[in-house]
PDB file of C-alpha atoms in Angstrom:
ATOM      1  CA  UNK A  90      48.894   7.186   1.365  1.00  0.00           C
ATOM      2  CA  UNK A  91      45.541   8.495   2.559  1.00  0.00           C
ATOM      3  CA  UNK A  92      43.513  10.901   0.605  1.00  0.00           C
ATOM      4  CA  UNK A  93      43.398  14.505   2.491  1.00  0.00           C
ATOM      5  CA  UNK A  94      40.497  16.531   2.296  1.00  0.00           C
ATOM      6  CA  UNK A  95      40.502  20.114   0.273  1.00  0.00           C
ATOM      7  CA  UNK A  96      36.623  20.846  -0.774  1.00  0.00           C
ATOM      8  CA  UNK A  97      33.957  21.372   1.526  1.00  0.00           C
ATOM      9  CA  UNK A  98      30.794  18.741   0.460  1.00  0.00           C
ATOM     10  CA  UNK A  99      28.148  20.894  -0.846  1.00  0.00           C
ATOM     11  CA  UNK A 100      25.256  21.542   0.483  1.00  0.00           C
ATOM     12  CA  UNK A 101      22.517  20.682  -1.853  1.00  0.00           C
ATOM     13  CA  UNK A 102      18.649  19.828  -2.815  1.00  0.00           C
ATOM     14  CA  UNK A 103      17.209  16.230  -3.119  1.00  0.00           C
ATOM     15  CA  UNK A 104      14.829  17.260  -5.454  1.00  0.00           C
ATOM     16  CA  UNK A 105      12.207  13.721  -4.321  1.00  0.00           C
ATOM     17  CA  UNK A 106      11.687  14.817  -0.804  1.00  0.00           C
ATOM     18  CA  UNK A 107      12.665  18.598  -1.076  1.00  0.00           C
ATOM     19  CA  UNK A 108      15.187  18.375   1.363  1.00  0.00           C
ATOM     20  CA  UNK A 109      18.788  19.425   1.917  1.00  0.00           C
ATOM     21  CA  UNK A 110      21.415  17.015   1.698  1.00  0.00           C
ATOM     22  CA  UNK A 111      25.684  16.720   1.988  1.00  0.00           C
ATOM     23  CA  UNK A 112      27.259  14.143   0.676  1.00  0.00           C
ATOM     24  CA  UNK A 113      30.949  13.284   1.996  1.00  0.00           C
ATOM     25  CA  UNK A 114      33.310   9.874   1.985  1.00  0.00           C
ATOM     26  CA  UNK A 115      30.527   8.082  -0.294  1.00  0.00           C
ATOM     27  CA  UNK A 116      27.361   8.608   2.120  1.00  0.00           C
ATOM     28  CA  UNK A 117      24.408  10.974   1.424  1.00  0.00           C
ATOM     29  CA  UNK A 118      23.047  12.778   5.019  1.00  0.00           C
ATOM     30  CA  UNK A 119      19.434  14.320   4.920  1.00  0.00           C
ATOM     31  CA  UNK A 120      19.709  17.338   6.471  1.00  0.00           C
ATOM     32  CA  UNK A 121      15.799  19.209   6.958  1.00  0.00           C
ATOM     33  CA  UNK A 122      13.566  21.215   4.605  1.00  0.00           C
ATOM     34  CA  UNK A 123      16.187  22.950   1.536  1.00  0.00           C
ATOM     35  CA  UNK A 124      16.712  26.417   2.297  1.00  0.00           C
ATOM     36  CA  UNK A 125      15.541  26.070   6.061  1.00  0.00           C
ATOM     37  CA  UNK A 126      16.804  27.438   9.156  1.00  0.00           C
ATOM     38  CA  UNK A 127      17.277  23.911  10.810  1.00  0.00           C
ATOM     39  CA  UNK A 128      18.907  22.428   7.510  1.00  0.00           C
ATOM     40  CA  UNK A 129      21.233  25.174   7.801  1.00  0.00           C
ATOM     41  CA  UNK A 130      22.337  24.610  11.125  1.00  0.00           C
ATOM     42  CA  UNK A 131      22.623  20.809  10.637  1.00  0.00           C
ATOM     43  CA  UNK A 132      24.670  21.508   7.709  1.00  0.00           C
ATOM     44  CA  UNK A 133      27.008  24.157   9.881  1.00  0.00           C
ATOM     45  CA  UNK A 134      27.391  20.992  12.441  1.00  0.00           C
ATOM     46  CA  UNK A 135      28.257  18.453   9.535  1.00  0.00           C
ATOM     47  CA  UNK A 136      31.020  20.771   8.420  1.00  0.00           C
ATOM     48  CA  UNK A 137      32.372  21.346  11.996  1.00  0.00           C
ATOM     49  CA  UNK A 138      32.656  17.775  12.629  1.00  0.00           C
ATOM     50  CA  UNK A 139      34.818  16.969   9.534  1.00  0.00           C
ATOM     51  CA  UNK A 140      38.528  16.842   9.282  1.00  0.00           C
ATOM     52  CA  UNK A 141      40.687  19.644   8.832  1.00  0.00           C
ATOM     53  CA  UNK A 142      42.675  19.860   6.053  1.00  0.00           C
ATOM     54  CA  UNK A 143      45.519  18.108   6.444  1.00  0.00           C
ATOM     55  CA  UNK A 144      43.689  15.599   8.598  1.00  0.00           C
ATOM     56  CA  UNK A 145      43.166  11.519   7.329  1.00  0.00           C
ATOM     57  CA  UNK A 146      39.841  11.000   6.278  1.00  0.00           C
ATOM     58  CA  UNK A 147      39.886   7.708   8.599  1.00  0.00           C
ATOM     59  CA  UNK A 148      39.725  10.046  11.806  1.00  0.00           C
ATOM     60  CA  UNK A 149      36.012   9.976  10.846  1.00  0.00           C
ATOM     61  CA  UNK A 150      34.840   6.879   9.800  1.00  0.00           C
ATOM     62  CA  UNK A 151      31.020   6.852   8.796  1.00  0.00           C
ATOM     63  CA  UNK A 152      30.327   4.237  11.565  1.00  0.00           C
ATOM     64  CA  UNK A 153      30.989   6.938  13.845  1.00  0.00           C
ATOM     65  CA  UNK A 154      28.267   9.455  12.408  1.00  0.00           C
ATOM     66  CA  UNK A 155      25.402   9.713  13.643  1.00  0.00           C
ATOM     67  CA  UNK A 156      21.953   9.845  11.054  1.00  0.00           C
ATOM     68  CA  UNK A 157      19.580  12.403  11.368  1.00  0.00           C
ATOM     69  CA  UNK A 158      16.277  11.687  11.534  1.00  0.00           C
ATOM     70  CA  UNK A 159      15.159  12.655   8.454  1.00  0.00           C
ATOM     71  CA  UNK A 160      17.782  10.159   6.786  1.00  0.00           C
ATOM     72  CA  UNK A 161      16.646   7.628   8.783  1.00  0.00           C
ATOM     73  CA  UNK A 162      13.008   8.170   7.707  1.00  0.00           C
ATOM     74  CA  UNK A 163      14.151   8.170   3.936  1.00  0.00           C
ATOM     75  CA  UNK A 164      15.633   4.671   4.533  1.00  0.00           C
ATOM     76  CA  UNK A 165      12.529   3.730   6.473  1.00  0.00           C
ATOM     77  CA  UNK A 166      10.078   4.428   3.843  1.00  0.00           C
ATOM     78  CA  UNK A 167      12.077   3.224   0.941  1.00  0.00           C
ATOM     79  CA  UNK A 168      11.661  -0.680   3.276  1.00  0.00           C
ATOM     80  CA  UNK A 169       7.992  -0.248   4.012  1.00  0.00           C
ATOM     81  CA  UNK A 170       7.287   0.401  -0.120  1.00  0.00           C
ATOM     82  CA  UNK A 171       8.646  -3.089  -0.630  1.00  0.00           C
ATOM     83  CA  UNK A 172       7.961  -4.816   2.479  1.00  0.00           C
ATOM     84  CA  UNK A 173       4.513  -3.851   1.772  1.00  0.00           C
ATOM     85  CA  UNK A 174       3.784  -4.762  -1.050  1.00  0.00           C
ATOM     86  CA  UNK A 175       1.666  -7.557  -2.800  1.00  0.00           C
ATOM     87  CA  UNK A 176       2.814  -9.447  -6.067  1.00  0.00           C
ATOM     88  CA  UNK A 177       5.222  -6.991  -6.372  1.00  0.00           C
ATOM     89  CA  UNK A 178       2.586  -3.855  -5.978  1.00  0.00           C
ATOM     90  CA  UNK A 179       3.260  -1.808  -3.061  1.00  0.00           C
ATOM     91  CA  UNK A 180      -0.153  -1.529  -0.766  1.00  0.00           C
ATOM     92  CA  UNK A 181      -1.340   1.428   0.470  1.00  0.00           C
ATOM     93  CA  UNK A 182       0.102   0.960   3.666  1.00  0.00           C
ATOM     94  CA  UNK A 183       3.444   2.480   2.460  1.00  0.00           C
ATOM     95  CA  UNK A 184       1.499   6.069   2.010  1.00  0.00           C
ATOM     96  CA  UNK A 185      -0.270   5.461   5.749  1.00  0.00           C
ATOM     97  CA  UNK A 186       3.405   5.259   7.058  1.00  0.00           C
ATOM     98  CA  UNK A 187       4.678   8.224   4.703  1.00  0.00           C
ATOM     99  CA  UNK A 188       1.655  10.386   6.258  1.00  0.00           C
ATOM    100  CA  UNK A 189       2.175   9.677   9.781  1.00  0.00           C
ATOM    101  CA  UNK A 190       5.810  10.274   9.806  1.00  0.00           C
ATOM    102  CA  UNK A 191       5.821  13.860   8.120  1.00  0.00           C
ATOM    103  CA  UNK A 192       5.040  15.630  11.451  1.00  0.00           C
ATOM    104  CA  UNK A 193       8.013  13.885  13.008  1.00  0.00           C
ATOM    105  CA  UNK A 194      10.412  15.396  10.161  1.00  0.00           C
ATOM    106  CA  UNK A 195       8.780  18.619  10.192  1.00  0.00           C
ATOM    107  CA  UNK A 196      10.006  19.012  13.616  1.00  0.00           C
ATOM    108  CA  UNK A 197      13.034  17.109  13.908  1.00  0.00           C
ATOM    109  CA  UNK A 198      14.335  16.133  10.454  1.00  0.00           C
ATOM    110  CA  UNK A 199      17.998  17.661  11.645  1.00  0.00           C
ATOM    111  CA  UNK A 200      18.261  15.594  15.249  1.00  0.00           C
ATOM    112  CA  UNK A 201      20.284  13.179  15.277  1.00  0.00           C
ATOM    113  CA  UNK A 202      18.349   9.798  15.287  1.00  0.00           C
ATOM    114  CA  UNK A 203      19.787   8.982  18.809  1.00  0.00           C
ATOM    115  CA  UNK A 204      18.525  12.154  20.599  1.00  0.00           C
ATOM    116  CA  UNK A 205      14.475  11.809  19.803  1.00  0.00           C
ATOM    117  CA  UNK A 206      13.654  10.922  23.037  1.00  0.00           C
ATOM    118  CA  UNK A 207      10.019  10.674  24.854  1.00  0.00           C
ATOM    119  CA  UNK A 208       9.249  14.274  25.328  1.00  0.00           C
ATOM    120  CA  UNK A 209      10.263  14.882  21.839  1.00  0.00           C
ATOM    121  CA  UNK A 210       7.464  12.563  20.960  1.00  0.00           C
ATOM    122  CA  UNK A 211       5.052  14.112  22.997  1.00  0.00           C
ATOM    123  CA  UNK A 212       5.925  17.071  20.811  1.00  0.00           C
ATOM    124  CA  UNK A 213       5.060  15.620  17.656  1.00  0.00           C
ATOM    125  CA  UNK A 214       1.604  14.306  19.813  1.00  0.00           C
ATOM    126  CA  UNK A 215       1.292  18.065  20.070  1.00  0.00           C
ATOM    127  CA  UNK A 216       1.940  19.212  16.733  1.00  0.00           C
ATOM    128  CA  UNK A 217      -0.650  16.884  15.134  1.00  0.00           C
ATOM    129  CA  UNK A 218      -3.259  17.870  17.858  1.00  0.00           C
ATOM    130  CA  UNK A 219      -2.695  21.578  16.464  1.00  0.00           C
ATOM    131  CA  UNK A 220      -3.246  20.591  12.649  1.00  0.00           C
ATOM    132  CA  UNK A 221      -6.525  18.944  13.545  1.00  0.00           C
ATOM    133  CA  UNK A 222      -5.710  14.801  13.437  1.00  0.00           C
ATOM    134  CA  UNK A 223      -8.177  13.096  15.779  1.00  0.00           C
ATOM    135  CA  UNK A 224      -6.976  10.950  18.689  1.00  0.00           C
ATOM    136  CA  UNK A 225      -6.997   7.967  17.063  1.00  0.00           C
ATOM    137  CA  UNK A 226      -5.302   9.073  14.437  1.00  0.00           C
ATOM    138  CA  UNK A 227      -2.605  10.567  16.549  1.00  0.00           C
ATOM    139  CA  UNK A 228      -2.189   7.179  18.258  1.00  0.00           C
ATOM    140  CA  UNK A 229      -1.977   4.969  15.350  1.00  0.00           C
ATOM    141  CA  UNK A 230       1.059   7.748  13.750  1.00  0.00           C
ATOM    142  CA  UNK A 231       2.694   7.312  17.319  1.00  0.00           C
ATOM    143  CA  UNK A 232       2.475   3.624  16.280  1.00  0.00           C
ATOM    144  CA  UNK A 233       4.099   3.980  13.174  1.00  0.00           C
ATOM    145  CA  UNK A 234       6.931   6.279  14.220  1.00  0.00           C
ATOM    146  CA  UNK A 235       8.036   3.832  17.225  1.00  0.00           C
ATOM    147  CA  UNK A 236       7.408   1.116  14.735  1.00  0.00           C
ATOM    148  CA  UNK A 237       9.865   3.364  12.659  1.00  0.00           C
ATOM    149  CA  UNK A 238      12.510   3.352  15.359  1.00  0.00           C
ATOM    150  CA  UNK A 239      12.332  -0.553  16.499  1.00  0.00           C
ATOM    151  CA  UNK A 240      13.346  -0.316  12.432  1.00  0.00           C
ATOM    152  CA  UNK A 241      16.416   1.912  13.320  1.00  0.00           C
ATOM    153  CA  UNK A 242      17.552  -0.666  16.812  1.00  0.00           C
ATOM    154  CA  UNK A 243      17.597  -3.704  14.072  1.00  0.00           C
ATOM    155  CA  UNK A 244      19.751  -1.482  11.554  1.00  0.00           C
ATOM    156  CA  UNK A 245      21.920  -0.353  14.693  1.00  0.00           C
ATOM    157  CA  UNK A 246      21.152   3.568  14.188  1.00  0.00           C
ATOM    158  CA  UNK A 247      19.733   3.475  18.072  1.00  0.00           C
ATOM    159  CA  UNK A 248      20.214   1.380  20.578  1.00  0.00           C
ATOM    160  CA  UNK A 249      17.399  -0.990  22.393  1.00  0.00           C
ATOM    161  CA  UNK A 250      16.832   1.773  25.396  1.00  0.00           C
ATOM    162  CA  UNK A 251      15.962   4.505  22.835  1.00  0.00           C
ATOM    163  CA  UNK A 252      13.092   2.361  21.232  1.00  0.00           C
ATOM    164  CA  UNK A 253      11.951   0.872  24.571  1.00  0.00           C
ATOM    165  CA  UNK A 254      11.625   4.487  26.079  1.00  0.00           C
ATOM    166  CA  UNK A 255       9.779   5.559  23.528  1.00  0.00           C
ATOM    167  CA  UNK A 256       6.982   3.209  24.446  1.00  0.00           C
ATOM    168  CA  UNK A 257       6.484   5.024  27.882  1.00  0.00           C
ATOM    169  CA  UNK A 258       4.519   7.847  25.743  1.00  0.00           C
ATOM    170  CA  UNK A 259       1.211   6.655  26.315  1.00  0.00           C
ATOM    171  CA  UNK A 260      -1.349   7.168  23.832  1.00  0.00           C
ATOM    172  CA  UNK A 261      -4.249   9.973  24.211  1.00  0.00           C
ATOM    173  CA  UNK A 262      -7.452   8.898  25.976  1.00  0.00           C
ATOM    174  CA  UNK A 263     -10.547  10.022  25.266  1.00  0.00           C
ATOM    175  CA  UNK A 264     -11.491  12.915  27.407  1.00  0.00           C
ATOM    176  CA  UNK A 265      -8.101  13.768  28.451  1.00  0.00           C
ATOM    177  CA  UNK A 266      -5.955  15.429  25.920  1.00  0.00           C
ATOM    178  CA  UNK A 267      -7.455  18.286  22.766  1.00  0.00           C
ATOM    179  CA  UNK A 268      -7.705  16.291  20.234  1.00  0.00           C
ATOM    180  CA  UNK A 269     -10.611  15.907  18.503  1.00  0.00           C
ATOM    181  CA  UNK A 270     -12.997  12.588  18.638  1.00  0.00           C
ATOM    182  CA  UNK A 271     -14.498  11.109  15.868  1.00  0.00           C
ATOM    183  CA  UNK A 272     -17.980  10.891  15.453  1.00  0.00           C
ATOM    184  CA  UNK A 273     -18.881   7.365  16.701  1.00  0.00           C
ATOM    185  CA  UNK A 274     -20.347   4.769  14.233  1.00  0.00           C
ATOM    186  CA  UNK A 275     -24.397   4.624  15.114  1.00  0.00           C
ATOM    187  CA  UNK A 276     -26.342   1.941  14.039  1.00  0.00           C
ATOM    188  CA  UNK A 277     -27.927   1.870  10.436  1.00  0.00           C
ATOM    189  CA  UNK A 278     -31.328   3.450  10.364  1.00  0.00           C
ATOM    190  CA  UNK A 279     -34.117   0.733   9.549  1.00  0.00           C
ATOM    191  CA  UNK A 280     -35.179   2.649   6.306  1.00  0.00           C
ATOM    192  CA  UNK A 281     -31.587   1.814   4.905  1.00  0.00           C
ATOM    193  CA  UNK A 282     -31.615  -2.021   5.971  1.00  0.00           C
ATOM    194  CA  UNK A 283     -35.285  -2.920   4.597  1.00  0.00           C
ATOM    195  CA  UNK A 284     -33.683  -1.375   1.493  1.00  0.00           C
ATOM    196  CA  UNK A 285     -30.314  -3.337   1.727  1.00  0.00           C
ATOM    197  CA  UNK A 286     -32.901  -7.098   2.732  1.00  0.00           C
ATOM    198  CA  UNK A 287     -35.602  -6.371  -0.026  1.00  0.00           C
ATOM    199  CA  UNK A 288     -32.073  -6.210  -3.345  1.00  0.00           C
ATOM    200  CA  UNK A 289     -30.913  -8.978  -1.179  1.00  0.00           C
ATOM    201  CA  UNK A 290     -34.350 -11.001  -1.498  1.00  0.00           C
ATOM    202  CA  UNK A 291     -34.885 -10.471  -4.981  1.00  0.00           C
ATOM    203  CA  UNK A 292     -31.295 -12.079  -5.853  1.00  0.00           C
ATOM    204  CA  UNK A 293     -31.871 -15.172  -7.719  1.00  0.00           C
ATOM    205  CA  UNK A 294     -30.214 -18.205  -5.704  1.00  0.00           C
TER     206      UNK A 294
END
């Protein structure tokens, strides 16, 4: 006989990432930042999705719901620390992917993982312009985050369309958008290589 439903999941803190999170039939959703506005809401639309009482628990099966983003980003991050990773160590490109995806869950943590879509991306672009990344910078997190979501198409949280529109957000060019440049890399003064040739000379062979 199937098991009916009579307690609400909770909603709760995961206390590693400091966001909200319900847990219900045996999987854990990431909601947004504990205590927020948007967690709140996604929590509200969680509830109003499940069964009634009364109601099998089979009407919703967990193929059928749809991750947030900031799930999706947990998941994401928890692959790159092992994927990369040397002898075992994780490198620091694990904390380079951690980085560039914060903006995107600052924003959108609590969309579902199937409606980010390329103006939302251009909204992230946006938000990172505003805290001061440089264009390349920006570019190289826009990278990471479609990188991110070519992750999700293999793991069948989005489809192929969702990843391949993303790649229509072209990145900033220089001169065209306000973020900032970084200084360009000059040439070394001469002072500096006589000084690096003369330690270099007096090296025994």
């Amino acid at each position: 006989m199937p098991r009916l439903i009579f307690r609400l999941p909770k909603y709760s803190l995961h206390k590693p990432t400091g966001q909200a999170k319900v847990r219900f039939g045996g999987k854990t959703v990431y909601l947004a930042k504990y205590k927020s506005p948007e967690s709140k809401e996604a929590y509200d639309k969680f509830i109003a999705n499940l069964p009634k009482p009364g109601q099998e628990v089979v009407t919703i099966a967990s193929s059928n719901i749809v991750p947030l983003i900031g799930e999706v980003v947990l998941k994401y991050q928890a692959y790159a620390e092992k994927y990369y990773a040397r002898d075992g160590v994780p490198t620091g490109e694990h904390v380079t992917i951690r980085c560039a995806l914060r903006p995107l869950t600052r924003r959108f943590a609590a969309l579902p993982v199937n409606e980010f879509k390329p103006d939302k991306l251009e909204l992230v672009q946006e938000d990172m312009i505003k805290l001061g990344r440089s264009r390349s910078y920006i570019n190289k997190s826009c990278n990471i985050i479609r990188r991110c979501f070519k992750w999700c198409v293999k793991k069948g949280f989005v489809t192929g369309e969702t990843f391949m529109a993303l790649k229509a957000v072209d990145g900033l060019k220089r001169g065209r958008s306000e973020a900032r440049e970084t200084a360009p890399i000059g040439p070394v003064d001469d002072q500096t290589v006589q000084a690096v040739l003369s330690i270099s000379h007096s090296q025994p062979v």
